[in-house]
CSV table of C-alpha atoms and ligand atoms in Angstrom, one decimal:
chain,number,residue,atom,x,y,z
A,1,UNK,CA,111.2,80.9,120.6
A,2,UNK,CA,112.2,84.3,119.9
A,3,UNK,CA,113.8,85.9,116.6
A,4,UNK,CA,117.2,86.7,116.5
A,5,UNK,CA,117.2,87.9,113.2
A,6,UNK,CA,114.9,89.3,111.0
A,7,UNK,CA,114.2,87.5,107.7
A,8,UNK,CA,115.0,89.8,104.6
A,9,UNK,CA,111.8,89.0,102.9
A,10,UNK,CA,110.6,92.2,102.4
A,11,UNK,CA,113.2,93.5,100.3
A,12,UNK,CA,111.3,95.8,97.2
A,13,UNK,CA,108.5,95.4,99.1
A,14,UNK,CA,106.1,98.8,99.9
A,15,UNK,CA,104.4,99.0,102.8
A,16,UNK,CA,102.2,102.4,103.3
A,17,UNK,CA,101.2,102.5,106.6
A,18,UNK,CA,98.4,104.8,108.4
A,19,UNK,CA,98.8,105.2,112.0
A,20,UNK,CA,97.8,107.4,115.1
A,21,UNK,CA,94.7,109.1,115.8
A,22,UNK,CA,93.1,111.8,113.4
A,23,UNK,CA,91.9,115.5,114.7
A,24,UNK,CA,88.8,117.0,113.5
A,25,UNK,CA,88.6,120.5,114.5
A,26,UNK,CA,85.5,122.1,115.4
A,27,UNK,CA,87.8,126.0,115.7
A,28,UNK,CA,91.1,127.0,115.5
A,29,UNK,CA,92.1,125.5,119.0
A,30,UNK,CA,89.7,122.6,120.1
A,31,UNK,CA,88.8,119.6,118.4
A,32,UNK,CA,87.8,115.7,118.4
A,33,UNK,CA,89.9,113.0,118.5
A,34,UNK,CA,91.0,109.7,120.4
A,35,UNK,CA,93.6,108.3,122.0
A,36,UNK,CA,95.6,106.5,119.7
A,37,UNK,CA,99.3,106.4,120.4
A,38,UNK,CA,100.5,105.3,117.1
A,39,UNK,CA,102.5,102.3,118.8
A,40,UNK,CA,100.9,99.3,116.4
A,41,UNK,CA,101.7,101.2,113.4
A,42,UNK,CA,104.8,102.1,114.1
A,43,UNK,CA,105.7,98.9,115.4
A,44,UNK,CA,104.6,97.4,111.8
A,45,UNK,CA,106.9,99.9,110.5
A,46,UNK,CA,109.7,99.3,112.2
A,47,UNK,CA,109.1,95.4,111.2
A,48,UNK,CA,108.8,96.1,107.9
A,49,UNK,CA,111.8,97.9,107.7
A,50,UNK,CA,113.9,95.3,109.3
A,51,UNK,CA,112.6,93.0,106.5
A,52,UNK,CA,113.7,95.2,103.8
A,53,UNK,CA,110.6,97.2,102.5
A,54,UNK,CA,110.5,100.2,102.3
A,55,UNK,CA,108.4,102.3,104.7
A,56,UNK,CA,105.5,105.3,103.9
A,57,UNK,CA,104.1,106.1,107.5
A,58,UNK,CA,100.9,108.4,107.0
A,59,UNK,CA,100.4,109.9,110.6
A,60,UNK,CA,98.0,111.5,112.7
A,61,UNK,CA,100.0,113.4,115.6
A,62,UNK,CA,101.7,111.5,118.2
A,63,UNK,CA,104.5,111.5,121.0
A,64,UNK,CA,106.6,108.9,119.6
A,65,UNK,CA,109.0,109.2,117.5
A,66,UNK,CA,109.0,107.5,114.0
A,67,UNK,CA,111.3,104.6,113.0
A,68,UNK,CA,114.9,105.3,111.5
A,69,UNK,CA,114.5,105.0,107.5
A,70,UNK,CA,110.7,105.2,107.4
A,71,UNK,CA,109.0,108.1,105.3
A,72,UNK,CA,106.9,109.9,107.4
A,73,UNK,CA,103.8,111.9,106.2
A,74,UNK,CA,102.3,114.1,108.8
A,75,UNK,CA,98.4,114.8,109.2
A,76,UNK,CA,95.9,115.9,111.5
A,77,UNK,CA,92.1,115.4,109.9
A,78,UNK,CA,90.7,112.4,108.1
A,79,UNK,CA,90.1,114.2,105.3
A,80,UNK,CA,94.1,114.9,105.0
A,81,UNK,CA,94.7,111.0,106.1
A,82,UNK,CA,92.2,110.1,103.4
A,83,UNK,CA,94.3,112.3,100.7
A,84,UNK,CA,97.6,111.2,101.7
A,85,UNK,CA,97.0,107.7,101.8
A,86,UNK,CA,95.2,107.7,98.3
A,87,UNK,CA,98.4,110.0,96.8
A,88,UNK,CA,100.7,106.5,98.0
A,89,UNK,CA,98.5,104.2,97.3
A,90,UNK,CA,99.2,103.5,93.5
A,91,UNK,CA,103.3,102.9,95.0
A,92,UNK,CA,102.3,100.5,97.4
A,93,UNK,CA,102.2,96.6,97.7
A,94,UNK,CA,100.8,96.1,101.5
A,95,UNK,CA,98.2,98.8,103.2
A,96,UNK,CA,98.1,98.2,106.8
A,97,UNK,CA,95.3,101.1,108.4
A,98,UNK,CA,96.3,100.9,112.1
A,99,UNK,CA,94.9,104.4,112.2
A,100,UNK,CA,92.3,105.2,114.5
A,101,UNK,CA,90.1,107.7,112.2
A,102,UNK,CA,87.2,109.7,113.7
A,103,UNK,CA,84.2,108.8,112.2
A,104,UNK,CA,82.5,112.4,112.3
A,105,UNK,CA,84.0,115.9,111.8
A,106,UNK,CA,82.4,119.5,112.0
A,107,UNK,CA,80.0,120.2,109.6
A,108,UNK,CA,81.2,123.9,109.8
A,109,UNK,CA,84.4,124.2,111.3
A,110,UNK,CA,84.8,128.1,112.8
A,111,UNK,CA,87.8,130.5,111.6
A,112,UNK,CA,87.9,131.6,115.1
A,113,UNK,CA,87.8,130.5,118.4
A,114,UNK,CA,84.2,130.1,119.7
A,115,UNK,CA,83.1,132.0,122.9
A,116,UNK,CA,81.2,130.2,125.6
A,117,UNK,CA,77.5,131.6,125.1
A,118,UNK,CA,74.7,129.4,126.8
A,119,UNK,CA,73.8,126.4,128.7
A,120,UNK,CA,73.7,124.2,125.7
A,121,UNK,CA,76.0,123.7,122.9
A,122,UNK,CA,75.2,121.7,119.9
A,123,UNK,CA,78.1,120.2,117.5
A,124,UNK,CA,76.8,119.4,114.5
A,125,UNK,CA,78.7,116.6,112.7
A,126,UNK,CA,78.7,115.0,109.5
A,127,UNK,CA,80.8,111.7,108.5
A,128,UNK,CA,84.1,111.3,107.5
A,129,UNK,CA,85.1,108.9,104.5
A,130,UNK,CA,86.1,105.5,104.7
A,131,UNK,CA,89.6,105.8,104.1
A,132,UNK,CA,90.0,101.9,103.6
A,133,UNK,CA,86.5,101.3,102.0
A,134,UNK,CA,87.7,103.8,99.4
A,135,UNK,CA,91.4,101.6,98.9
A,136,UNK,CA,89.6,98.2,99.3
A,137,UNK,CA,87.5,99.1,96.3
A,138,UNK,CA,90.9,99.9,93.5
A,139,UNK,CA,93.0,97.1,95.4
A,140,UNK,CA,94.6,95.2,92.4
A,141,UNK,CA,97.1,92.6,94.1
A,142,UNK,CA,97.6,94.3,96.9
A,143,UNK,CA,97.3,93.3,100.3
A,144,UNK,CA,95.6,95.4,102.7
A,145,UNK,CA,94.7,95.1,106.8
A,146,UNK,CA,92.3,96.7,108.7
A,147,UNK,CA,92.6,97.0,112.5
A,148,UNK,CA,88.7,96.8,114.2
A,149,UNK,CA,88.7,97.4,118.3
A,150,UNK,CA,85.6,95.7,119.5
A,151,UNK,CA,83.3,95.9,122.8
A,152,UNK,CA,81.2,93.0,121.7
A,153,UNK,CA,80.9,90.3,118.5
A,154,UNK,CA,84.1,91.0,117.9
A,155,UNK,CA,84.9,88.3,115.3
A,156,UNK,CA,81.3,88.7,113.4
A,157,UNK,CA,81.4,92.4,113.4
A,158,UNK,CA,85.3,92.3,112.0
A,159,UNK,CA,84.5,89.9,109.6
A,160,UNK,CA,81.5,92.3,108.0
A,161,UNK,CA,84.4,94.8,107.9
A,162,UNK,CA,86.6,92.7,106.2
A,163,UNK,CA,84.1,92.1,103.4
A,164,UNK,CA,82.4,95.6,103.1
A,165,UNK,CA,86.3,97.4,102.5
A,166,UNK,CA,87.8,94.7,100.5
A,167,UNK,CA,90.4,94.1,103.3
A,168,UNK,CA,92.6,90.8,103.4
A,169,UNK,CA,92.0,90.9,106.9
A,170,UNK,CA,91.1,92.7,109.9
A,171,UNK,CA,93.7,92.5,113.1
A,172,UNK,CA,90.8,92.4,115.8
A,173,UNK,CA,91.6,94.0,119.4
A,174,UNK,CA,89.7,94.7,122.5
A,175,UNK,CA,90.2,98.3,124.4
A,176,UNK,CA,89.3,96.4,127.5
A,177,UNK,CA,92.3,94.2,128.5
A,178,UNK,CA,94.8,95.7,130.5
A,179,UNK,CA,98.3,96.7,129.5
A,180,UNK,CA,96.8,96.2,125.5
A,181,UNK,CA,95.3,98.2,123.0
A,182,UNK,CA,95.6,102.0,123.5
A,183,UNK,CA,98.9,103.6,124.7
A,184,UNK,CA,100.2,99.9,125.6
A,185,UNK,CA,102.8,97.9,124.5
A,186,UNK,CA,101.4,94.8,124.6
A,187,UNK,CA,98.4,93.7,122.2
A,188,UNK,CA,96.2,90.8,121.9
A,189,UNK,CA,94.3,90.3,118.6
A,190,UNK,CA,92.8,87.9,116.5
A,191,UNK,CA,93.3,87.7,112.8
A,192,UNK,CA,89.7,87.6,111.3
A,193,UNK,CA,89.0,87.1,107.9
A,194,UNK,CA,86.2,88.0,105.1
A,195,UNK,CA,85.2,84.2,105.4
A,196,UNK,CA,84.3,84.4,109.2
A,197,UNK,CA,87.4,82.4,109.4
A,198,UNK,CA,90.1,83.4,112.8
A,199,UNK,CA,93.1,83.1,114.0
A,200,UNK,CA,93.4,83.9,118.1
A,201,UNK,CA,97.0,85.3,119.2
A,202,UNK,CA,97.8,85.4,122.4
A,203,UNK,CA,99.0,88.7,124.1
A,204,UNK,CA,102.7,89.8,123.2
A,205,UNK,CA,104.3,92.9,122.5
A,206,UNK,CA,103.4,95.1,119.8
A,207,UNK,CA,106.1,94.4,117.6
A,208,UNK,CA,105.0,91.1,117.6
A,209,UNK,CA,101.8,91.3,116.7
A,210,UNK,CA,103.6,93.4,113.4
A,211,UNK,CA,106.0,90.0,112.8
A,212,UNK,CA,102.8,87.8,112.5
A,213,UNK,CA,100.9,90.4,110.3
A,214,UNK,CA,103.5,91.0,107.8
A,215,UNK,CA,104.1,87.1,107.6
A,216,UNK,CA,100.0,86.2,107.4
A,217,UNK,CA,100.3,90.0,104.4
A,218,UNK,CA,103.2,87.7,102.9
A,219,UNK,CA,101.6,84.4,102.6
A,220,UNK,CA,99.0,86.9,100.8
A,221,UNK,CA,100.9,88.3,98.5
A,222,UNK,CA,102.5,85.5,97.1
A,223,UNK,CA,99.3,83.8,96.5
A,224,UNK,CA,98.3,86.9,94.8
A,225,UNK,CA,100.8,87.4,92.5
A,226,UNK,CA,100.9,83.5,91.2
B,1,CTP,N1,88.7,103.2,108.8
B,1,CTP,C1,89.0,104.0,107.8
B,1,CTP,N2,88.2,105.2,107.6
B,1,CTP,C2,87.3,105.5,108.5
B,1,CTP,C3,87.0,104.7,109.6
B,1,CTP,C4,87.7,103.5,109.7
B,1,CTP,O1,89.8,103.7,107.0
B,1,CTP,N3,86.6,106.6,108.3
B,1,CTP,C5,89.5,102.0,109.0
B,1,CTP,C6,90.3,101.9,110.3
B,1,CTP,O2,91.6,102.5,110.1
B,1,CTP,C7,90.4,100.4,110.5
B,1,CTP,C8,89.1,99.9,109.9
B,1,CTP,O3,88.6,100.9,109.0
B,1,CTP,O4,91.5,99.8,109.9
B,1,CTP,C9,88.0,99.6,110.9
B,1,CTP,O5,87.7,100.7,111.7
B,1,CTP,P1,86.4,100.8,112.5
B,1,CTP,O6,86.3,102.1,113.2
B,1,CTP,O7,86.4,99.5,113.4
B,1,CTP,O8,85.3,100.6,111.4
B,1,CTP,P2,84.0,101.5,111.1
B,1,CTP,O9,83.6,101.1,109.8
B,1,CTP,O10,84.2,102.9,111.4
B,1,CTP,O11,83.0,100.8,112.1
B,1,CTP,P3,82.4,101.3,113.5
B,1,CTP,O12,81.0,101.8,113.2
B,1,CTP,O13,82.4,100.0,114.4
B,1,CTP,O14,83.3,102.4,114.1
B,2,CA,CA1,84.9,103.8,113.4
């Protein structure tokens, strides 16, 4: 059965949001990145909001435009994701990282554009922090959610990530099924938890998938604060 209307039991609650990919520039006009659209985060967003909370969307670029109401911060590298989800951090009461940040950047990234010179070019990279790990370890009562796209061992290899970041839980998709995952607007995931513990959903839209997080982040909270 489908919603007609959403429940208003968000209201005072903050949601701070990453979403999108992140850029790591190796000069002024090339970098690395993914292909994140930004679609599951801003899908959550626009759930929240219709539940009440208020709405921080920290962004990597993307084509689509943000929810009505939501506050959106703009970023382009990891690093800057990193900063600008720590600075609304303290003001929140659910994290949800739908965020798809680039686990390397350039060591040395070049002030100007770098010519073509030989047969071989060699990036050297260096990693990026763990934006969650680094919020999982000050988390108080909040919830937080990690998103995990697996190839293989999906449900062991999300539950490891659930435990080493402190995450409530980690919304586990594949990049393999069609019409999901990147760019779509459908997505299958599985809830998995820091116990090993899942909970299989089967494919729906993307706003969806944000109506049974924020209800499983709920059920959270309010154990949390008793
Ligand atoms: N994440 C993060 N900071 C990073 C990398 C990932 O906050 N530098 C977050 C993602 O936003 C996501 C969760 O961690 O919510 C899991 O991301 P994933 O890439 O699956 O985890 P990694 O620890 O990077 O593991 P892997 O080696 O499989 O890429
Ligand atoms: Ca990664």
């Amino acid at each position: 059965v489908k919603r007609v209307f959403a429940p208003k039991d968000m209201v005072g609650r903050k949601v701070l949001i990453s979403a999108g990919p992140t850029r790591e520039y190796l000069d002024p006009v090339r970098f690395i990145s993914n292909p994140s659209s930004g679609k599951m985060g801003f899908a959550v967003a626009e759930e929240a909001l219709s539940r009440g909370a208020e709405v921080v969307i920290v962004s990597g670029p993307v084509s689509i435009s943000a929810p009505v109401g939501a506050t959106v911060v703009p970023v382009e590298s990891a690093m800057q994701m990193r900063d600008a989800m720590e600075a609304h951090f303290e003001w929140s009461d659910v994290v949800v990282m739908t965020a798809a940040v680039a686990d390397y950047r350039a060591a040395e990234q070049k002030n100007e554009k770098q010519a073509k010179v030989s047969e071989h070019f060699t990036i050297e990279l260096v990693p990026n922090p763990d934006i969650l790990s680094g919020l999982g370890s000050k988390k108080g009562n909040r919830v937080l959610v990690g998103f995990a796209m697996e190839t293989h061992a999906g449900v062991e290899r999300a539950a490891g990530k659930a435990r080493r970041k402190n995450a409530d839980f980690i919304c586990l998709n594949y990049p393999t099924r069609e019409g999901t995952a990147f760019g779509g607007d459908d997505n299958q995931v599985t809830f998995v938890f820091p116990d090993g513990t899942f909970q299989d959903l089967p494919r729906m839209s993307k706003r969806e998938v944000a109506e049974h997080l924020l209800d499983e982040a709920l059920k959270r909270m309010q154990w949390a604060i008793q």
